[in-house]
PDB file of C-alpha atoms in Angstrom:
ATOM      1  CA  GLN A 371     -13.509   7.171   7.161  1.00  0.00           C
ATOM      2  CA  SER A 372     -11.273   8.152   3.987  1.00  0.00           C
ATOM      3  CA  GLY A 373     -13.221   9.367   0.664  1.00  0.00           C
ATOM      4  CA  LEU A 374     -10.013   7.783  -1.546  1.00  0.00           C
ATOM      5  CA  THR A 375     -10.289   3.627  -1.445  1.00  0.00           C
ATOM      6  CA  GLN A 376      -7.727   1.854  -2.173  1.00  0.00           C
ATOM      7  CA  PRO A 377      -7.411  -2.419  -1.858  1.00  0.00           C
ATOM      8  CA  PRO A 378      -6.005  -3.538   1.621  1.00  0.00           C
ATOM      9  CA  SER A 379      -3.261  -5.698  -0.259  1.00  0.00           C
ATOM     10  CA  VAL A 380      -1.786  -6.774  -3.489  1.00  0.00           C
ATOM     11  CA  SER A 381       0.890  -9.438  -4.609  1.00  0.00           C
ATOM     12  CA  GLY A 382       2.797 -10.356  -7.086  1.00  0.00           C
ATOM     13  CA  ALA A 383       6.136 -12.298  -7.429  1.00  0.00           C
ATOM     14  CA  PRO A 384       9.679 -10.490  -8.288  1.00  0.00           C
ATOM     15  CA  GLY A 385       9.798  -9.159 -11.807  1.00  0.00           C
ATOM     16  CA  GLN A 386       6.143  -9.330 -12.429  1.00  0.00           C
ATOM     17  CA  ARG A 387       4.101  -6.063 -12.692  1.00  0.00           C
ATOM     18  CA  VAL A 388       1.218  -5.242 -10.606  1.00  0.00           C
ATOM     19  CA  THR A 389      -1.080  -2.052  -9.634  1.00  0.00           C
ATOM     20  CA  ILE A 390      -2.904  -0.494  -7.003  1.00  0.00           C
ATOM     21  CA  SER A 391      -5.876   1.259  -7.558  1.00  0.00           C
ATOM     22  CA  CYS A 392      -7.336   4.235  -5.748  1.00  0.00           C
ATOM     23  CA  THR A 393     -11.071   5.155  -6.008  1.00  0.00           C
ATOM     24  CA  GLY A 394     -12.489   8.469  -5.287  1.00  0.00           C
ATOM     25  CA  SER A 395     -15.401  10.438  -6.098  1.00  0.00           C
ATOM     26  CA  SER A 396     -15.424  14.086  -8.502  1.00  0.00           C
ATOM     27  CA  SER A 397     -14.642  15.769  -4.962  1.00  0.00           C
ATOM     28  CA  ASN A 398     -11.486  14.587  -4.395  1.00  0.00           C
ATOM     29  CA  LEU A 399     -10.445  13.192  -8.086  1.00  0.00           C
ATOM     30  CA  GLY A 400     -12.283  15.243 -10.330  1.00  0.00           C
ATOM     31  CA  PRO A 401     -10.742  16.698 -13.085  1.00  0.00           C
ATOM     32  CA  ASN A 402      -9.179  19.829 -11.239  1.00  0.00           C
ATOM     33  CA  PHE A 403      -7.434  17.188  -8.587  1.00  0.00           C
ATOM     34  CA  ARG A 404      -4.105  15.469  -8.756  1.00  0.00           C
ATOM     35  CA  VAL A 405      -3.438  12.400  -6.835  1.00  0.00           C
ATOM     36  CA  HIS A 406      -0.145  11.775  -5.273  1.00  0.00           C
ATOM     37  CA  TRP A 407       1.487   8.446  -3.710  1.00  0.00           C
ATOM     38  CA  TYR A 408       3.399   7.586  -1.512  1.00  0.00           C
ATOM     39  CA  GLN A 409       5.391   4.692  -0.019  1.00  0.00           C
ATOM     40  CA  GLN A 410       5.617   3.667   3.469  1.00  0.00           C
ATOM     41  CA  PHE A 411       8.475   1.000   4.862  1.00  0.00           C
ATOM     42  CA  PRO A 412       7.362  -0.537   8.391  1.00  0.00           C
ATOM     43  CA  GLY A 413       8.700   2.138  11.088  1.00  0.00           C
ATOM     44  CA  SER A 414       9.907   4.974   8.802  1.00  0.00           C
ATOM     45  CA  ALA A 415       7.710   7.914   7.875  1.00  0.00           C
ATOM     46  CA  PRO A 416       6.190   7.673   4.365  1.00  0.00           C
ATOM     47  CA  ARG A 417       8.453   8.976   0.786  1.00  0.00           C
ATOM     48  CA  LEU A 418       7.002  11.032  -1.946  1.00  0.00           C
ATOM     49  CA  LEU A 419       6.916   8.410  -5.029  1.00  0.00           C
ATOM     50  CA  ILE A 420       4.779  10.311  -7.313  1.00  0.00           C
ATOM     51  CA  TYR A 421       3.297  13.803  -7.590  1.00  0.00           C
ATOM     52  CA  ASP A 422       0.689  15.456  -9.840  1.00  0.00           C
ATOM     53  CA  SER A 423      -0.898  12.032 -11.208  1.00  0.00           C
ATOM     54  CA  ASP A 424       2.114  11.070 -12.808  1.00  0.00           C
ATOM     55  CA  SER A 425       5.266  12.762 -12.263  1.00  0.00           C
ATOM     56  CA  ARG A 426       8.051  11.254 -10.196  1.00  0.00           C
ATOM     57  CA  PRO A 427      10.133  13.049  -8.140  1.00  0.00           C
ATOM     58  CA  SER A 428      14.158  12.830  -8.831  1.00  0.00           C
ATOM     59  CA  GLY A 429      15.437   9.364  -7.459  1.00  0.00           C
ATOM     60  CA  VAL A 430      12.614   7.802  -7.718  1.00  0.00           C
ATOM     61  CA  PRO A 431      13.175   4.437 -10.434  1.00  0.00           C
ATOM     62  CA  ASP A 432      11.182   4.490 -13.702  1.00  0.00           C
ATOM     63  CA  ARG A 433       9.990   1.213 -12.264  1.00  0.00           C
ATOM     64  CA  PHE A 434       7.188   3.374 -10.788  1.00  0.00           C
ATOM     65  CA  SER A 435       4.329   4.757 -12.926  1.00  0.00           C
ATOM     66  CA  ALA A 436       0.997   5.936 -12.304  1.00  0.00           C
ATOM     67  CA  SER A 437      -1.847   7.393 -14.061  1.00  0.00           C
ATOM     68  CA  LYS A 438      -5.366   9.132 -13.895  1.00  0.00           C
ATOM     69  CA  SER A 439      -8.712   8.652 -15.650  1.00  0.00           C
ATOM     70  CA  GLY A 440     -11.970   9.993 -14.514  1.00  0.00           C
ATOM     71  CA  THR A 441     -12.517   9.608 -10.912  1.00  0.00           C
ATOM     72  CA  SER A 442      -9.952   7.198 -10.454  1.00  0.00           C
ATOM     73  CA  ALA A 443      -6.208   6.377 -10.139  1.00  0.00           C
ATOM     74  CA  SER A 444      -3.729   3.675 -10.309  1.00  0.00           C
ATOM     75  CA  LEU A 445      -0.190   2.950  -9.367  1.00  0.00           C
ATOM     76  CA  ALA A 446       2.005   0.540 -11.459  1.00  0.00           C
ATOM     77  CA  ILE A 447       5.416  -1.029 -10.499  1.00  0.00           C
ATOM     78  CA  THR A 448       7.150  -3.282 -12.862  1.00  0.00           C
ATOM     79  CA  GLY A 449       9.914  -5.411 -13.018  1.00  0.00           C
ATOM     80  CA  LEU A 450       8.487  -6.334  -9.141  1.00  0.00           C
ATOM     81  CA  GLN A 451      11.751  -6.591  -6.602  1.00  0.00           C
ATOM     82  CA  ALA A 452      11.990  -7.272  -2.770  1.00  0.00           C
ATOM     83  CA  GLU A 453      12.527  -4.595  -1.691  1.00  0.00           C
ATOM     84  CA  ASP A 454       9.628  -3.034  -3.175  1.00  0.00           C
ATOM     85  CA  GLU A 455       7.432  -4.563  -0.366  1.00  0.00           C
ATOM     86  CA  ALA A 456       5.985  -1.662   1.621  1.00  0.00           C
ATOM     87  CA  SER A 457       2.686  -0.188   1.870  1.00  0.00           C
ATOM     88  CA  TYR A 458       1.915   2.574  -0.646  1.00  0.00           C
ATOM     89  CA  TYR A 459      -0.934   5.378  -0.012  1.00  0.00           C
ATOM     90  CA  CYS A 460      -2.700   7.402  -2.691  1.00  0.00           C
ATOM     91  CA  GLN A 461      -3.723  10.852  -1.557  1.00  0.00           C
ATOM     92  CA  SER A 462      -5.878  14.412  -2.731  1.00  0.00           C
ATOM     93  CA  TYR A 463      -7.682  16.911  -1.014  1.00  0.00           C
ATOM     94  CA  ASP A 464     -11.532  16.880  -0.893  1.00  0.00           C
ATOM     95  CA  SER A 465     -13.625  19.771  -1.731  1.00  0.00           C
ATOM     96  CA  SER A 466     -16.636  18.257   0.007  1.00  0.00           C
ATOM     97  CA  LEU A 467     -14.349  18.756   3.050  1.00  0.00           C
ATOM     98  CA  GLY A 468     -13.418  22.125   2.910  1.00  0.00           C
ATOM     99  CA  PHE A 469     -10.155  21.198   0.624  1.00  0.00           C
ATOM    100  CA  SER A 470      -8.430  18.938   3.204  1.00  0.00           C
ATOM    101  CA  MET A 471      -6.214  16.095   2.748  1.00  0.00           C
ATOM    102  CA  VAL A 472      -7.191  12.985   2.460  1.00  0.00           C
ATOM    103  CA  PHE A 473      -5.443   9.783   1.943  1.00  0.00           C
ATOM    104  CA  GLY A 474      -6.682   6.246   1.310  1.00  0.00           C
ATOM    105  CA  GLY A 475      -6.245   3.277   3.633  1.00  0.00           C
ATOM    106  CA  GLY A 476      -3.192   2.069   2.013  1.00  0.00           C
ATOM    107  CA  THR A 477      -2.276  -0.936   0.191  1.00  0.00           C
ATOM    108  CA  ARG A 478       0.504  -3.568   1.216  1.00  0.00           C
ATOM    109  CA  LEU A 479       2.837  -4.931  -1.219  1.00  0.00           C
ATOM    110  CA  THR A 480       3.768  -8.116  -0.911  1.00  0.00           C
ATOM    111  CA  VAL A 481       6.615  -9.789  -2.839  1.00  0.00           C
ATOM    112  CA  LEU A 482       6.169 -13.299  -3.216  1.00  0.00           C
TER     113      LEU A 482
ATOM    114  CA  GLN B 657      18.634  19.703   2.064  1.00  0.00           C
ATOM    115  CA  VAL B 658      15.563  20.250   3.982  1.00  0.00           C
ATOM    116  CA  HIS B 659      14.932  18.397   7.617  1.00  0.00           C
ATOM    117  CA  LEU B 660      11.927  18.364   9.613  1.00  0.00           C
ATOM    118  CA  GLN B 661      12.278  17.233  12.914  1.00  0.00           C
ATOM    119  CA  GLU B 662       9.191  16.568  15.879  1.00  0.00           C
ATOM    120  CA  SER B 663       9.854  17.213  19.510  1.00  0.00           C
ATOM    121  CA  GLY B 664       7.474  17.189  22.422  1.00  0.00           C
ATOM    122  CA  PRO B 665       6.744  14.611  24.749  1.00  0.00           C
ATOM    123  CA  GLY B 666       6.110  11.312  23.955  1.00  0.00           C
ATOM    124  CA  LEU B 667       3.049  10.400  26.682  1.00  0.00           C
ATOM    125  CA  ALA B 668       0.156  12.499  27.264  1.00  0.00           C
ATOM    126  CA  GLU B 669      -3.044  11.949  30.012  1.00  0.00           C
ATOM    127  CA  PRO B 670      -6.449  11.305  29.101  1.00  0.00           C
ATOM    128  CA  SER B 671      -7.717  14.737  28.640  1.00  0.00           C
ATOM    129  CA  GLU B 672      -4.456  16.523  28.789  1.00  0.00           C
ATOM    130  CA  THR B 673      -3.254  18.753  25.342  1.00  0.00           C
ATOM    131  CA  LEU B 674      -0.924  17.384  23.471  1.00  0.00           C
ATOM    132  CA  SER B 675       2.431  19.772  22.333  1.00  0.00           C
ATOM    133  CA  LEU B 676       4.178  19.130  19.672  1.00  0.00           C
ATOM    134  CA  THR B 677       7.003  21.177  17.563  1.00  0.00           C
ATOM    135  CA  CYS B 678       8.316  20.789  14.109  1.00  0.00           C
ATOM    136  CA  THR B 679      12.125  22.016  13.923  1.00  0.00           C
ATOM    137  CA  VAL B 680      12.267  23.558  10.377  1.00  0.00           C
ATOM    138  CA  SER B 681      15.844  23.030   8.450  1.00  0.00           C
ATOM    139  CA  GLY B 682      17.091  23.905   4.883  1.00  0.00           C
ATOM    140  CA  ALA B 683      13.796  25.799   4.361  1.00  0.00           C
ATOM    141  CA  SER B 684      12.048  28.600   5.891  1.00  0.00           C
ATOM    142  CA  VAL B 685       8.315  28.663   7.266  1.00  0.00           C
ATOM    143  CA  SER B 686       8.029  32.141   6.147  1.00  0.00           C
ATOM    144  CA  SER B 687       8.238  31.109   2.353  1.00  0.00           C
ATOM    145  CA  ASP B 688       5.014  31.503   0.576  1.00  0.00           C
ATOM    146  CA  ARG B 689       5.752  28.171  -1.699  1.00  0.00           C
ATOM    147  CA  TYR B 690       4.907  25.656   1.381  1.00  0.00           C
ATOM    148  CA  TYR B 691       2.733  24.408   3.186  1.00  0.00           C
ATOM    149  CA  TRP B 692       3.981  23.249   6.406  1.00  0.00           C
ATOM    150  CA  ALA B 693       1.249  20.027   7.989  1.00  0.00           C
ATOM    151  CA  TRP B 694       0.871  17.582  10.656  1.00  0.00           C
ATOM    152  CA  ILE B 695      -0.053  13.882   9.919  1.00  0.00           C
ATOM    153  CA  ARG B 696      -0.599  10.875  12.059  1.00  0.00           C
ATOM    154  CA  GLN B 697      -1.002   6.995  12.197  1.00  0.00           C
ATOM    155  CA  ALA B 698      -2.400   5.246  14.635  1.00  0.00           C
ATOM    156  CA  PRO B 699      -1.087   1.977  15.197  1.00  0.00           C
ATOM    157  CA  GLY B 700      -1.449  -0.581  12.283  1.00  0.00           C
ATOM    158  CA  LYS B 701      -3.098   2.460  10.638  1.00  0.00           C
ATOM    159  CA  GLY B 702      -3.114   4.617   7.657  1.00  0.00           C
ATOM    160  CA  LEU B 703      -2.085   8.306   7.640  1.00  0.00           C
ATOM    161  CA  GLU B 704      -4.532  10.797   8.773  1.00  0.00           C
ATOM    162  CA  TRP B 705      -3.767  14.773   7.819  1.00  0.00           C
ATOM    163  CA  ILE B 706      -4.391  16.995  11.230  1.00  0.00           C
ATOM    164  CA  GLY B 707      -4.042  20.262   9.775  1.00  0.00           C
ATOM    165  CA  SER B 708      -1.462  23.006   8.034  1.00  0.00           C
ATOM    166  CA  VAL B 709      -0.680  26.212   8.244  1.00  0.00           C
ATOM    167  CA  HIS B 710       1.019  29.005   5.509  1.00  0.00           C
ATOM    168  CA  SER B 711       2.807  32.351   6.018  1.00  0.00           C
ATOM    169  CA  ARG B 712      -0.276  33.736   4.419  1.00  0.00           C
ATOM    170  CA  GLY B 713      -4.128  33.154   5.610  1.00  0.00           C
ATOM    171  CA  GLY B 714      -5.334  31.164   8.182  1.00  0.00           C
ATOM    172  CA  PRO B 715      -4.471  27.598   9.369  1.00  0.00           C
ATOM    173  CA  LYS B 716      -6.263  24.533   7.724  1.00  0.00           C
ATOM    174  CA  TYR B 717      -7.779  21.226  10.112  1.00  0.00           C
ATOM    175  CA  ASN B 718      -9.058  18.414   9.771  1.00  0.00           C
ATOM    176  CA  PRO B 719     -12.562  18.831  10.019  1.00  0.00           C
ATOM    177  CA  SER B 720     -13.458  15.581  12.360  1.00  0.00           C
ATOM    178  CA  LEU B 721     -10.643  17.274  14.482  1.00  0.00           C
ATOM    179  CA  LYS B 722     -11.074  20.852  14.318  1.00  0.00           C
ATOM    180  CA  SER B 723     -12.735  21.506  17.698  1.00  0.00           C
ATOM    181  CA  ARG B 724      -9.302  20.217  18.914  1.00  0.00           C
ATOM    182  CA  VAL B 725      -6.303  21.266  17.160  1.00  0.00           C
ATOM    183  CA  ILE B 726      -4.678  24.811  17.252  1.00  0.00           C
ATOM    184  CA  MET B 727      -1.470  25.184  15.049  1.00  0.00           C
ATOM    185  CA  SER B 728       0.887  27.973  14.534  1.00  0.00           C
ATOM    186  CA  GLN B 729       4.076  28.810  13.358  1.00  0.00           C
ATOM    187  CA  ARG B 730       7.213  30.818  14.175  1.00  0.00           C
ATOM    188  CA  ALA B 731       9.302  32.482  11.845  1.00  0.00           C
ATOM    189  CA  SER B 732      11.766  33.666  14.521  1.00  0.00           C
ATOM    190  CA  SER B 733      12.582  30.095  15.305  1.00  0.00           C
ATOM    191  CA  ASN B 734      11.803  28.284  12.180  1.00  0.00           C
ATOM    192  CA  GLN B 735       9.366  26.433  13.525  1.00  0.00           C
ATOM    193  CA  PHE B 736       5.510  25.137  13.469  1.00  0.00           C
ATOM    194  CA  SER B 737       3.566  23.687  16.115  1.00  0.00           C
ATOM    195  CA  LEU B 738       0.517  21.343  17.057  1.00  0.00           C
ATOM    196  CA  LYS B 739      -1.573  21.632  19.993  1.00  0.00           C
ATOM    197  CA  LEU B 740      -4.509  18.934  20.672  1.00  0.00           C
ATOM    198  CA  THR B 741      -6.716  19.094  23.806  1.00  0.00           C
ATOM    199  CA  SER B 742      -8.629  17.164  25.499  1.00  0.00           C
ATOM    200  CA  VAL B 743      -6.755  14.067  24.094  1.00  0.00           C
ATOM    201  CA  THR B 744      -7.950  10.142  24.440  1.00  0.00           C
ATOM    202  CA  ALA B 745      -6.313   6.943  23.458  1.00  0.00           C
ATOM    203  CA  ALA B 746      -7.351   7.162  20.246  1.00  0.00           C
ATOM    204  CA  ASP B 747      -5.142  10.088  19.636  1.00  0.00           C
ATOM    205  CA  THR B 748      -2.078   7.520  20.031  1.00  0.00           C
ATOM    206  CA  ALA B 749      -0.027   7.534  17.189  1.00  0.00           C
ATOM    207  CA  VAL B 750       2.792   8.115  15.667  1.00  0.00           C
ATOM    208  CA  TYR B 751       2.845  12.449  14.475  1.00  0.00           C
ATOM    209  CA  TYR B 752       4.527  13.790  11.521  1.00  0.00           C
ATOM    210  CA  CYS B 753       5.518  16.982  10.497  1.00  0.00           C
ATOM    211  CA  ALA B 754       5.650  17.420   6.943  1.00  0.00           C
ATOM    212  CA  ARG B 755       6.494  20.147   4.208  1.00  0.00           C
ATOM    213  CA  ALA B 756       3.692  19.932   1.299  1.00  0.00           C
ATOM    214  CA  GLY B 757       5.430  21.980  -1.530  1.00  0.00           C
ATOM    215  CA  LEU B 758       5.650  20.277  -4.548  1.00  0.00           C
ATOM    216  CA  THR B 759       3.643  20.653  -7.786  1.00  0.00           C
ATOM    217  CA  ALA B 760       3.960  20.985 -11.268  1.00  0.00           C
ATOM    218  CA  VAL B 761       2.405  23.840 -11.753  1.00  0.00           C
ATOM    219  CA  GLY B 762       3.813  26.953 -11.661  1.00  0.00           C
ATOM    220  CA  GLY B 763       3.467  30.336  -9.928  1.00  0.00           C
ATOM    221  CA  LEU B 764       1.487  29.873  -6.364  1.00  0.00           C
ATOM    222  CA  PRO B 765      -1.493  27.840  -7.002  1.00  0.00           C
ATOM    223  CA  PRO B 766      -3.499  26.909  -4.317  1.00  0.00           C
ATOM    224  CA  HIS B 767      -2.475  24.472  -1.575  1.00  0.00           C
ATOM    225  CA  TYR B 768      -4.469  21.715  -3.169  1.00  0.00           C
ATOM    226  CA  TYR B 769      -2.198  21.296  -5.843  1.00  0.00           C
ATOM    227  CA  TYR B 770       0.657  20.150  -3.169  1.00  0.00           C
ATOM    228  CA  ALA B 771       2.233  17.183  -2.553  1.00  0.00           C
ATOM    229  CA  VAL B 772       4.338  16.345   0.632  1.00  0.00           C
ATOM    230  CA  ASP B 773       7.205  16.223  -0.427  1.00  0.00           C
ATOM    231  CA  VAL B 774       9.461  16.066   3.063  1.00  0.00           C
ATOM    232  CA  TRP B 775       8.422  14.163   6.075  1.00  0.00           C
ATOM    233  CA  GLY B 776      10.362  14.448   9.673  1.00  0.00           C
ATOM    234  CA  GLN B 777      11.046  10.786  10.985  1.00  0.00           C
ATOM    235  CA  GLY B 778       7.696  11.087  12.964  1.00  0.00           C
ATOM    236  CA  THR B 779       7.820  10.707  16.783  1.00  0.00           C
ATOM    237  CA  THR B 780       5.485   8.567  19.083  1.00  0.00           C
ATOM    238  CA  VAL B 781       2.982   9.510  21.016  1.00  0.00           C
ATOM    239  CA  THR B 782       1.110   7.692  23.655  1.00  0.00           C
ATOM    240  CA  VAL B 783      -2.318   8.832  25.789  1.00  0.00           C
ATOM    241  CA  SER B 784      -2.804   6.763  28.665  1.00  0.00           C
ATOM    242  CA  SER B 785      -3.036   7.273  32.592  1.00  0.00           C
TER     243      SER B 785
END
């Protein structure tokens, strides 16, 4: 059971903005914790999309942004494109589990 | 460019020990800047952290798997490895080795600051008799 909760699926039309939520608790998304986001296409390894709650690695388009507030975080994708159709995972660490790495259950994004 | 490559048998029998190795190029497993992790994904499921090793300090394991996991690293061959004992069908998954090495925090912060910035391609392990 994951301590981070994501919606199983979201969808949007090309050009639209979609957001994916990640809800946790003080033990994993509290003030001392960062949240990271990954994108995964079927049959491929995940790719880091956002780190430290709101920073993009080089090569990630600025259409992807993220934020964290309290014990929740969200990933936003603007100007939705067909190529964004993938699964997205949030990740943090959980102090109640000995600072184990924890992932959200994943959100499948469908571009209509 | 950092590259991670998993290797090991793709099939294991129930109750056996699964052994996987990750060969790293472009970075050193001895660096104190990085943590080296195993993460798995069962068919149609999400990502599950198995454990991490670091050049300093003992390995860290997922509490739900801790009794069955042994991880180690070999500086001489720039590899790290995973042993998972007493496997069952529930251990059937794609196993990824990965590096947790990215954070905006300077210095050497605790491991729980790091994002997983490099992934291997993954290796499929099926547990079946």
